[in-house]
C-alpha cells in the first residue's frame, strides 16, 4: 500500500482537547508567506556563497568540488575507493567496463582509538597498510590503481585532488592534520611504503559521491541529496555563476558545487521561523548555534523535536491524564525511528496502531487511545515540516540547474526508512516548481561506489589533458 500524503484523521473524545492540541502544533505549520521568505533567504545565501566579494559572509559554504563532469558511460578499468567517515572504514575495488560495474569487492577495517587521536601521520600510515592488506589478499599489488578518497570531515577543496581539513569531528582528533591536505598525506603514506602502485586522484564527501552514483544510474541526475543523521546537497552549477572561482577554466562549463546546507541559518537568517521547540533543541545540543537547518528535521534531531512537543502537550494536561511521564523528560529518549514507526501506522490507517503502541511500551509509558491519536498528529506535523523545508531548498536548487529534466539522487537512513517522506517531498516539490520535470532516485553507497567512479572520471580528465 503506497504511503499517502494526507494528515491522519483527528477525532478525540473531547473536542476542546483536540483544538488545544492543534494550537500547540500550529507553529510547526509553515504558512505560504513563511515558505516564500525561506526560499528568498536560501536564494540570497546561495548567491552570496558563490560571490567573489560578498557584502557579507554566507552561511552556505557553496564549496567548489572541482568536479566538472559526471559518469558518461565510457568508464573502463579498475579503480579503488577508500571511505573514511567514522571508526569503521572501507576499501573498495571497482571493475568497470563500458561504463558498467562488472564487479566490486569490499573490505571493512576498524580504526583503533589510539590512531584516532594520535599523530596524523600514523593514521595515514595505517590507512596505507590497510590498502596493502586489501590488495595483497587479492594478488593485485602490482596493479596501477587510481583511488577516490571519501573523506567525510569538514574540508575546503582547492582542486579535485586537494582537500584541506578544516576540523576533525566524530571521535577523531589527530594532531598535525587540520590545515593540511588529506590527499597529500595519504599519498605520502602510500609512497613511504614503497610497495604500492596506488595514487589518490580525487577527494570527495558522501554528498558528491551520491550525485556521482546517481548519475551513473541515471544520466539526467544533476542534484545529490543526503537525508540521514545529517543533511546536505550538491548540484551542477554553471561555471560563470561561481564568481569566487578565479582564473580561466578552459573548456569547463559546469562544476559540482557542495552546498553544505546543514549550516543554513547559522547566521540567524532562519530565526524568524524557529519555534520554541527548535530553540530548546538547539540550546540543549552539543554545538549551540551550529547545524541550524539539520536541527529542524534531520534524523539526528527529528525524534528529539517530537519529544519536546510531547512534553509540552503533557505539561498542558493534554496527554497521559495530565501527568508528565518521567521517561519523556530524558533527552534522546524518543528516537527518530519511533517517528517512522508511528507514521507507518498513520499511513496504513490501522484500526489498532500497533507500532505507535510499541513505542510507548518500549518507553514504559501508560497511555490511552487519545494519546496515540495525538502522537500521530505530532509525528505528522514534524514530518510534513521536514518535507516542506527540504522541498523549498530543492525546488530553488532545481531552478538553478540548467536541465530540462532533472533527477535528484537521494541517500540516507531517514529518507530510506520513513514511510512517507519520499511522497511528501515529491508532492511539495511539484507544488513549488509547477511544470518542472524531476524525479527522486534512491542512490545508495555514494561514499563507496561513487568514490570509485570519481577516480575513473579523474583518470579520464587527466588522460584528456595530456593527449
Short mmCIF file of C-alpha atoms in Angstrom, two decimals, residues 5-467:
data_model
loop_
_atom_site.label_atom_id
_atom_site.label_comp_id
_atom_site.label_asym_id
_atom_site.label_seq_id
_atom_site.Cartn_x
_atom_site.Cartn_y
_atom_site.Cartn_z
CA UNK A 5 0.35 12.46 1.94
CA UNK A 6 -2.73 13.47 3.91
CA UNK A 7 -2.69 14.05 7.67
CA UNK A 8 -4.08 11.30 9.95
CA UNK A 9 -7.72 11.68 10.97
CA UNK A 10 -8.01 13.52 14.25
CA UNK A 11 -11.06 12.91 16.40
CA UNK A 12 -10.67 12.86 20.15
CA UNK A 13 -13.20 12.06 22.87
CA UNK A 14 -13.03 15.74 23.90
CA UNK A 15 -13.34 18.35 21.14
CA UNK A 16 -11.78 21.13 23.24
CA UNK A 17 -8.65 18.98 23.77
CA UNK A 18 -8.29 18.47 20.01
CA UNK A 19 -8.46 22.24 19.46
CA UNK A 20 -5.77 22.89 22.11
CA UNK A 21 -3.51 20.24 20.55
CA UNK A 22 -3.89 21.89 17.14
CA UNK A 23 -2.99 25.28 18.66
CA UNK A 24 0.22 23.85 20.16
CA UNK A 25 1.17 22.23 16.83
CA UNK A 26 0.30 25.37 14.80
CA UNK A 27 3.84 26.91 14.95
CA UNK A 28 5.16 23.79 13.15
CA UNK A 29 2.90 24.51 10.16
CA UNK A 30 4.68 26.77 7.67
CA UNK A 31 2.42 29.34 6.02
CA UNK A 32 2.79 30.22 2.33
CA UNK A 33 4.29 33.54 3.41
CA UNK A 34 6.92 31.87 5.62
CA UNK A 35 7.74 29.36 2.87
CA UNK A 36 8.23 32.21 0.39
CA UNK A 37 10.56 34.02 2.79
CA UNK A 38 12.66 30.88 3.42
CA UNK A 39 13.00 30.45 -0.36
CA UNK A 40 14.15 34.07 -0.78
CA UNK A 41 16.66 33.76 2.07
CA UNK A 42 18.03 30.49 0.61
CA UNK A 43 18.44 32.02 -2.87
CA UNK A 44 20.26 35.01 -1.38
CA UNK A 45 22.59 32.84 0.74
CA UNK A 46 23.45 30.75 -2.36
CA UNK A 47 24.26 33.90 -4.32
CA UNK A 48 26.45 35.27 -1.52
CA UNK A 49 28.17 31.90 -1.12
CA UNK A 50 29.23 31.92 -4.79
CA UNK A 51 30.19 35.62 -4.92
CA UNK A 52 33.82 36.73 -5.24
CA UNK A 53 33.40 39.71 -2.87
CA UNK A 54 30.11 39.22 -0.98
CA UNK A 55 28.63 42.11 1.00
CA UNK A 56 28.55 39.71 3.97
CA UNK A 57 29.56 36.13 4.65
CA UNK A 58 27.02 33.49 3.62
CA UNK A 59 26.07 30.65 5.96
CA UNK A 60 26.24 28.36 2.90
CA UNK A 61 29.79 27.28 2.06
CA UNK A 62 28.95 26.64 -1.63
CA UNK A 63 32.16 24.63 -1.89
CA UNK A 64 33.69 24.13 -5.34
CA UNK A 65 34.41 20.39 -5.72
CA UNK A 66 36.39 20.93 -8.97
CA UNK A 67 34.41 18.05 -10.48
CA UNK A 68 33.48 19.30 -13.97
CA UNK A 69 31.60 16.25 -15.25
CA UNK A 70 29.79 13.08 -14.23
CA UNK A 71 29.87 9.45 -15.46
CA UNK A 72 29.20 9.30 -19.21
CA UNK A 73 29.23 5.57 -19.93
CA UNK A 74 32.82 5.36 -21.17
CA UNK A 75 34.45 4.45 -17.83
CA UNK A 76 36.83 1.47 -18.10
CA UNK A 77 39.32 -0.29 -15.85
CA UNK A 78 40.00 -0.94 -12.16
CA UNK A 79 39.60 1.74 -9.51
CA UNK A 80 39.99 1.84 -5.75
CA UNK A 81 37.84 3.74 -3.27
CA UNK A 82 38.62 4.45 0.37
CA UNK A 83 35.67 5.55 2.52
CA UNK A 84 36.70 7.14 5.84
CA UNK A 85 34.00 8.79 7.93
CA UNK A 86 34.00 7.06 11.29
CA UNK A 87 35.53 4.30 13.38
CA UNK A 88 34.93 1.78 10.59
CA UNK A 89 36.15 2.42 7.08
CA UNK A 90 36.06 0.54 3.79
CA UNK A 91 38.38 -0.21 0.90
CA UNK A 92 36.54 -0.97 -2.35
CA UNK A 93 37.76 -2.23 -5.73
CA UNK A 94 35.56 -1.45 -8.75
CA UNK A 95 35.93 -3.13 -12.14
CA UNK A 96 34.31 -1.03 -14.88
CA UNK A 97 33.59 -1.99 -18.48
CA UNK A 98 31.88 0.40 -20.92
CA UNK A 99 30.54 2.43 -18.03
CA UNK A 100 29.14 -0.57 -16.17
CA UNK A 101 30.26 -2.06 -12.85
CA UNK A 102 31.12 -5.68 -13.62
CA UNK A 103 32.46 -6.42 -10.15
CA UNK A 104 33.00 -4.71 -6.81
CA UNK A 105 34.89 -6.07 -3.84
CA UNK A 106 34.63 -4.52 -0.38
CA UNK A 107 36.56 -4.98 2.85
CA UNK A 108 35.82 -3.29 6.19
CA UNK A 109 38.50 -2.17 8.63
CA UNK A 110 38.36 -0.74 12.15
CA UNK A 111 40.36 2.32 13.24
CA UNK A 112 41.55 1.75 16.84
CA UNK A 113 41.12 4.65 19.26
CA UNK A 114 44.87 5.38 19.72
CA UNK A 115 45.09 6.01 15.95
CA UNK A 116 42.00 8.26 16.00
CA UNK A 117 43.67 10.66 18.47
CA UNK A 118 47.38 10.00 17.81
CA UNK A 119 49.69 11.75 15.30
CA UNK A 120 48.09 12.24 11.90
CA UNK A 121 50.97 10.58 10.04
CA UNK A 122 50.31 7.34 11.97
CA UNK A 123 46.62 7.37 10.96
CA UNK A 124 47.51 7.74 7.27
CA UNK A 125 50.23 5.06 7.56
CA UNK A 126 47.52 2.76 8.94
CA UNK A 127 45.18 3.56 6.01
CA UNK A 128 48.04 2.78 3.57
CA UNK A 129 48.69 -0.52 5.41
CA UNK A 130 45.02 -1.46 5.02
CA UNK A 131 45.18 -0.69 1.28
CA UNK A 132 48.23 -3.01 1.10
CA UNK A 133 46.38 -5.75 3.01
CA UNK A 134 43.34 -5.40 0.71
CA UNK A 135 45.42 -5.67 -2.49
CA UNK A 136 47.73 -8.41 -1.21
CA UNK A 137 44.73 -10.60 -0.33
CA UNK A 138 43.54 -10.21 -3.94
CA UNK A 139 47.01 -10.59 -5.57
CA UNK A 140 46.79 -7.10 -7.06
CA UNK A 141 49.86 -5.42 -5.53
CA UNK A 142 51.40 -4.92 -8.98
CA UNK A 143 48.26 -3.26 -10.44
CA UNK A 144 48.48 0.52 -11.05
CA UNK A 145 45.31 1.81 -9.42
CA UNK A 146 43.81 5.32 -9.16
CA UNK A 147 41.97 5.86 -5.84
CA UNK A 148 38.95 8.02 -4.94
CA UNK A 149 39.05 9.12 -1.29
CA UNK A 150 35.78 9.79 0.55
CA UNK A 151 36.87 11.96 3.45
CA UNK A 152 33.73 12.74 5.44
CA UNK A 153 35.08 15.56 7.58
CA UNK A 154 34.76 19.34 7.09
CA UNK A 155 37.25 20.28 4.39
CA UNK A 156 37.99 23.00 1.87
CA UNK A 157 38.70 21.76 -1.64
CA UNK A 158 41.33 23.53 -3.69
CA UNK A 159 41.26 21.04 -6.54
CA UNK A 160 39.71 17.67 -7.35
CA UNK A 161 42.65 16.04 -5.54
CA UNK A 162 43.28 18.65 -2.82
CA UNK A 163 41.18 18.63 0.37
CA UNK A 164 42.31 20.76 3.33
CA UNK A 165 40.92 19.53 6.67
CA UNK A 166 39.03 22.33 8.48
CA UNK A 167 38.32 20.42 11.69
CA UNK A 168 38.04 16.88 12.98
CA UNK A 169 34.60 15.63 14.05
CA UNK A 170 33.14 12.39 15.47
CA UNK A 171 35.77 10.53 17.54
CA UNK A 172 38.81 11.75 15.56
CA UNK A 173 41.27 14.34 16.83
CA UNK A 174 44.69 13.64 15.30
CA UNK A 175 47.20 16.46 15.70
CA UNK A 176 49.07 17.64 12.63
CA UNK A 177 46.23 17.26 10.11
CA UNK A 178 43.98 20.34 10.49
CA UNK A 179 45.03 22.84 7.81
CA UNK A 180 46.78 20.09 5.83
CA UNK A 181 45.82 18.35 2.58
CA UNK A 182 44.38 14.89 3.38
CA UNK A 183 45.12 13.65 -0.17
CA UNK A 184 48.80 14.66 0.08
CA UNK A 185 49.09 12.97 3.49
CA UNK A 186 47.59 9.72 2.18
CA UNK A 187 49.71 9.77 -0.99
CA UNK A 188 52.84 10.36 1.13
CA UNK A 189 51.93 7.43 3.40
CA UNK A 190 51.48 5.22 0.31
CA UNK A 191 54.85 6.38 -1.09
CA UNK A 192 56.64 5.81 2.25
CA UNK A 193 55.76 2.12 1.96
CA UNK A 194 57.31 1.78 -1.49
CA UNK A 195 55.31 -1.35 -2.27
CA UNK A 196 52.04 0.05 -3.73
CA UNK A 197 51.14 1.23 -7.24
CA UNK A 198 48.26 3.37 -5.91
CA UNK A 199 47.68 7.11 -6.34
CA UNK A 200 44.89 9.17 -4.72
CA UNK A 201 43.43 11.14 -7.64
CA UNK A 202 40.25 12.62 -6.10
CA UNK A 203 38.76 13.58 -2.74
CA UNK A 204 35.04 13.94 -2.04
CA UNK A 205 32.35 13.79 0.62
CA UNK A 206 29.35 11.43 0.68
CA UNK A 207 27.04 14.04 -0.90
CA UNK A 208 29.16 14.42 -4.03
CA UNK A 209 29.51 10.64 -4.12
CA UNK A 210 25.72 10.28 -4.05
CA UNK A 211 25.36 12.63 -7.03
CA UNK A 212 28.01 10.67 -8.98
CA UNK A 213 26.41 7.34 -8.09
CA UNK A 214 23.02 8.77 -9.13
CA UNK A 215 24.41 9.98 -12.47
CA UNK A 216 25.88 6.52 -13.02
CA UNK A 217 22.36 5.06 -12.60
CA UNK A 218 20.56 7.87 -14.49
CA UNK A 219 22.31 10.35 -16.82
CA UNK A 220 19.66 13.02 -16.07
CA UNK A 221 20.92 13.27 -12.49
CA UNK A 222 22.20 16.74 -11.52
CA UNK A 223 21.49 17.01 -7.76
CA UNK A 224 22.78 14.85 -4.90
CA UNK A 225 20.97 14.82 -1.55
CA UNK A 226 21.63 13.22 1.83
CA UNK A 227 18.75 12.90 4.32
CA UNK A 228 20.12 10.76 7.10
CA UNK A 229 21.56 11.52 10.52
CA UNK A 230 22.54 14.85 8.95
CA UNK A 231 21.62 16.51 5.66
CA UNK A 232 23.41 18.12 2.73
CA UNK A 233 23.03 18.64 -1.01
CA UNK A 234 25.20 19.34 -4.04
CA UNK A 235 24.33 20.19 -7.63
CA UNK A 236 25.75 21.01 -11.06
CA UNK A 237 26.29 24.77 -11.39
CA UNK A 238 27.27 26.89 -14.37
CA UNK A 239 30.90 27.95 -14.00
CA UNK A 240 30.10 31.58 -14.90
CA UNK A 241 27.96 31.77 -11.73
CA UNK A 242 30.81 30.55 -9.50
CA UNK A 243 32.32 34.02 -9.24
CA UNK A 244 34.74 33.09 -6.45
CA UNK A 245 36.47 30.57 -8.74
CA UNK A 246 39.08 32.93 -10.12
CA UNK A 247 41.25 32.44 -13.18
CA UNK A 248 40.49 30.81 -16.53
CA UNK A 249 38.81 27.43 -16.69
CA UNK A 250 39.38 26.40 -20.29
CA UNK A 251 36.51 24.42 -21.74
CA UNK A 252 34.89 23.77 -18.34
CA UNK A 253 31.27 24.95 -18.49
CA UNK A 254 29.87 23.34 -15.32
CA UNK A 255 31.12 22.22 -11.93
CA UNK A 256 29.63 20.35 -8.97
CA UNK A 257 29.02 22.69 -6.02
CA UNK A 258 28.70 21.27 -2.50
CA UNK A 259 26.14 23.50 -0.74
CA UNK A 260 26.84 22.35 2.85
CA UNK A 261 23.26 23.27 3.75
CA UNK A 262 23.30 21.70 7.20
CA UNK A 263 24.60 25.13 8.32
CA UNK A 264 21.80 27.07 6.56
CA UNK A 265 20.59 29.55 9.17
CA UNK A 266 23.72 29.50 11.37
CA UNK A 267 23.98 33.28 10.79
CA UNK A 268 20.44 33.90 12.07
CA UNK A 269 18.63 34.18 8.70
CA UNK A 270 16.12 31.47 9.72
CA UNK A 271 15.44 32.72 13.25
CA UNK A 272 12.08 34.13 12.12
CA UNK A 273 10.63 30.63 11.57
CA UNK A 274 12.09 28.77 14.56
CA UNK A 275 9.61 27.51 17.14
CA UNK A 276 10.13 27.26 20.89
CA UNK A 277 10.87 23.55 20.32
CA UNK A 278 13.66 24.38 17.83
CA UNK A 279 15.14 26.89 20.26
CA UNK A 280 15.08 24.39 23.15
CA UNK A 281 16.62 21.66 20.98
CA UNK A 282 19.45 23.97 19.90
CA UNK A 283 20.04 25.21 23.45
CA UNK A 284 20.47 21.63 24.71
CA UNK A 285 22.60 20.46 21.75
CA UNK A 286 26.34 19.86 21.73
CA UNK A 287 27.07 22.68 19.26
CA UNK A 288 24.70 25.55 20.03
CA UNK A 289 24.05 27.81 17.03
CA UNK A 290 25.53 25.33 14.55
CA UNK A 291 23.87 22.97 12.02
CA UNK A 292 20.67 25.05 12.24
CA UNK A 293 18.99 23.54 9.16
CA UNK A 294 19.83 19.95 10.15
CA UNK A 295 18.33 20.53 13.60
CA UNK A 296 14.96 21.35 12.03
CA UNK A 297 14.45 17.91 10.50
CA UNK A 298 17.41 15.52 10.15
CA UNK A 299 17.50 12.01 11.56
CA UNK A 300 19.71 13.02 14.47
CA UNK A 301 17.12 15.52 15.73
CA UNK A 302 13.61 14.66 14.47
CA UNK A 303 12.87 12.30 17.38
CA UNK A 304 14.14 14.81 19.94
CA UNK A 305 11.98 17.53 18.37
CA UNK A 306 8.97 15.20 18.72
CA UNK A 307 9.84 14.52 22.36
CA UNK A 308 9.90 18.24 23.17
CA UNK A 309 6.44 18.71 21.62
CA UNK A 310 5.07 15.71 23.57
CA UNK A 311 6.46 17.15 26.83
CA UNK A 312 4.74 20.48 26.08
CA UNK A 313 1.42 18.70 25.43
CA UNK A 314 1.78 16.75 28.68
CA UNK A 315 2.62 19.94 30.59
CA UNK A 316 -0.58 21.48 29.25
CA UNK A 317 -2.54 18.49 30.58
CA UNK A 318 -3.50 17.28 27.10
CA UNK A 319 -1.83 13.84 27.24
CA UNK A 320 -1.23 10.99 29.70
CA UNK A 321 -4.03 12.04 32.03
CA UNK A 322 -2.30 15.31 32.84
CA UNK A 323 0.86 13.62 34.18
CA UNK A 324 4.26 14.07 32.57
CA UNK A 325 5.94 10.64 32.19
CA UNK A 326 9.45 10.82 33.66
CA UNK A 327 10.74 8.76 30.70
CA UNK A 328 9.87 11.62 28.32
CA UNK A 329 11.88 14.13 30.34
CA UNK A 330 15.11 12.38 29.40
CA UNK A 331 16.77 13.97 26.31
CA UNK A 332 17.14 11.50 23.45
CA UNK A 333 14.54 9.08 24.88
CA UNK A 334 12.31 9.35 21.78
CA UNK A 335 14.48 8.26 18.81
CA UNK A 336 13.68 9.18 15.21
CA UNK A 337 12.91 5.54 14.39
CA UNK A 338 9.81 5.97 16.61
CA UNK A 339 8.62 8.78 14.32
CA UNK A 340 8.87 6.41 11.34
CA UNK A 341 7.00 3.66 13.22
CA UNK A 342 4.16 5.99 14.23
CA UNK A 343 3.92 7.34 10.69
CA UNK A 344 3.67 3.78 9.37
CA UNK A 345 0.50 3.26 11.43
CA UNK A 346 -0.97 6.52 10.16
CA UNK A 347 -0.17 5.66 6.55
CA UNK A 348 -1.73 2.19 6.81
CA UNK A 349 -4.75 3.57 8.69
CA UNK A 350 -4.75 0.60 11.03
CA UNK A 351 -7.74 0.18 13.34
CA UNK A 352 -5.22 -0.52 16.09
CA UNK A 353 -1.96 1.46 15.82
CA UNK A 354 0.35 -1.39 16.83
CA UNK A 355 3.65 0.36 16.06
CA UNK A 356 2.65 3.51 17.94
CA UNK A 357 1.69 1.40 20.94
CA UNK A 358 5.06 -0.37 20.80
CA UNK A 359 6.88 2.99 21.11
CA UNK A 360 5.05 3.82 24.34
CA UNK A 361 5.52 0.25 25.60
CA UNK A 362 9.26 0.43 24.92
CA UNK A 363 9.43 3.64 26.94
CA UNK A 364 7.22 2.14 29.67
CA UNK A 365 4.60 4.89 29.33
CA UNK A 366 0.95 4.21 30.20
CA UNK A 367 -1.36 5.71 27.60
CA UNK A 368 -4.92 5.87 26.30
CA UNK A 369 -6.33 5.80 22.76
CA UNK A 370 -6.42 9.63 22.56
CA UNK A 371 -2.69 9.73 23.42
CA UNK A 372 -1.98 7.54 20.39
CA UNK A 373 -4.03 9.82 18.12
CA UNK A 374 -2.22 12.90 19.41
CA UNK A 375 1.14 11.14 18.93
CA UNK A 376 0.24 10.53 15.26
CA UNK A 377 -0.60 14.23 14.81
CA UNK A 378 2.73 15.30 16.32
CA UNK A 379 4.74 12.89 14.14
CA UNK A 380 2.90 14.03 11.02
CA UNK A 381 3.46 17.71 11.90
CA UNK A 382 7.26 17.35 12.28
CA UNK A 383 7.44 15.12 9.17
CA UNK A 384 5.41 17.48 6.99
CA UNK A 385 7.52 20.44 8.08
CA UNK A 386 10.68 18.43 7.27
CA UNK A 387 9.36 17.68 3.77
CA UNK A 388 8.38 21.32 3.15
CA UNK A 389 11.76 22.67 4.30
CA UNK A 390 13.61 20.20 2.08
CA UNK A 391 11.26 20.89 -0.85
CA UNK A 392 11.80 24.68 -0.57
CA UNK A 393 15.57 24.30 -0.92
CA UNK A 394 15.39 21.52 -3.51
CA UNK A 395 12.92 23.43 -5.70
CA UNK A 396 15.19 26.52 -5.58
CA UNK A 397 18.19 24.32 -6.46
CA UNK A 398 16.23 22.66 -9.28
CA UNK A 399 15.56 26.05 -10.83
CA UNK A 400 19.33 26.77 -10.83
CA UNK A 401 20.17 23.52 -12.62
CA UNK A 402 20.37 24.07 -16.35
CA UNK A 403 18.43 20.93 -17.30
CA UNK A 404 15.08 20.34 -19.00
CA UNK A 405 14.59 17.27 -16.83
CA UNK A 406 16.48 16.57 -13.61
CA UNK A 407 16.90 13.52 -11.41
CA UNK A 408 17.71 14.05 -7.73
CA UNK A 409 19.88 11.27 -6.28
CA UNK A 410 18.99 10.66 -2.62
CA UNK A 411 20.59 8.60 0.11
CA UNK A 412 20.33 8.47 3.89
CA UNK A 413 18.56 6.48 6.57
CA UNK A 414 15.71 8.95 7.20
CA UNK A 415 14.78 9.01 3.52
CA UNK A 416 15.05 5.24 3.19
CA UNK A 417 13.11 4.20 6.29
CA UNK A 418 10.49 6.92 6.79
CA UNK A 419 7.26 5.59 5.22
CA UNK A 420 6.04 8.82 3.68
CA UNK A 421 8.89 11.34 3.49
CA UNK A 422 9.57 10.49 -0.17
CA UNK A 423 5.91 11.03 -1.13
CA UNK A 424 5.55 14.29 0.81
CA UNK A 425 8.81 15.59 -0.66
CA UNK A 426 7.68 14.77 -4.19
CA UNK A 427 4.27 16.37 -3.55
CA UNK A 428 5.72 19.67 -2.31
CA UNK A 429 8.42 19.94 -4.99
CA UNK A 430 5.71 19.53 -7.67
CA UNK A 431 3.69 22.24 -5.93
CA UNK A 432 6.68 24.62 -5.73
CA UNK A 433 8.06 24.03 -9.25
CA UNK A 434 5.00 23.61 -11.48
CA UNK A 435 5.87 22.17 -14.88
CA UNK A 436 9.46 21.26 -13.92
CA UNK A 437 10.26 17.64 -14.77
CA UNK A 438 12.11 15.85 -11.98
CA UNK A 439 12.32 12.53 -10.19
CA UNK A 440 13.74 11.29 -6.88
CA UNK A 441 16.12 8.33 -7.16
CA UNK A 442 17.50 6.27 -4.30
CA UNK A 443 21.26 6.10 -4.98
CA UNK A 444 22.93 4.08 -2.25
CA UNK A 445 26.64 3.86 -1.42
CA UNK A 446 27.81 7.12 -2.96
CA UNK A 447 30.67 7.16 -0.45
CA UNK A 448 31.87 3.79 -1.78
CA UNK A 449 30.99 3.19 -5.42
CA UNK A 450 30.68 6.94 -6.00
CA UNK A 451 34.30 7.42 -4.90
CA UNK A 452 35.49 4.71 -7.30
CA UNK A 453 33.54 6.34 -10.14
CA UNK A 454 35.07 9.76 -9.34
CA UNK A 455 38.51 8.13 -9.57
CA UNK A 456 37.52 6.94 -13.07
CA UNK A 457 36.37 10.47 -14.02
CA UNK A 458 39.62 11.98 -12.64
CA UNK A 459 41.58 9.46 -14.69
CA UNK A 460 39.62 10.40 -17.83
CA UNK A 461 40.19 14.13 -17.23
CA UNK A 462 43.93 13.57 -16.75
CA UNK A 463 44.19 11.45 -19.94
CA UNK A 464 42.32 14.12 -21.91
CA UNK A 465 44.57 16.88 -20.56
CA UNK A 466 47.75 15.07 -21.60
CA UNK A 467 46.53 13.90 -25.02
#
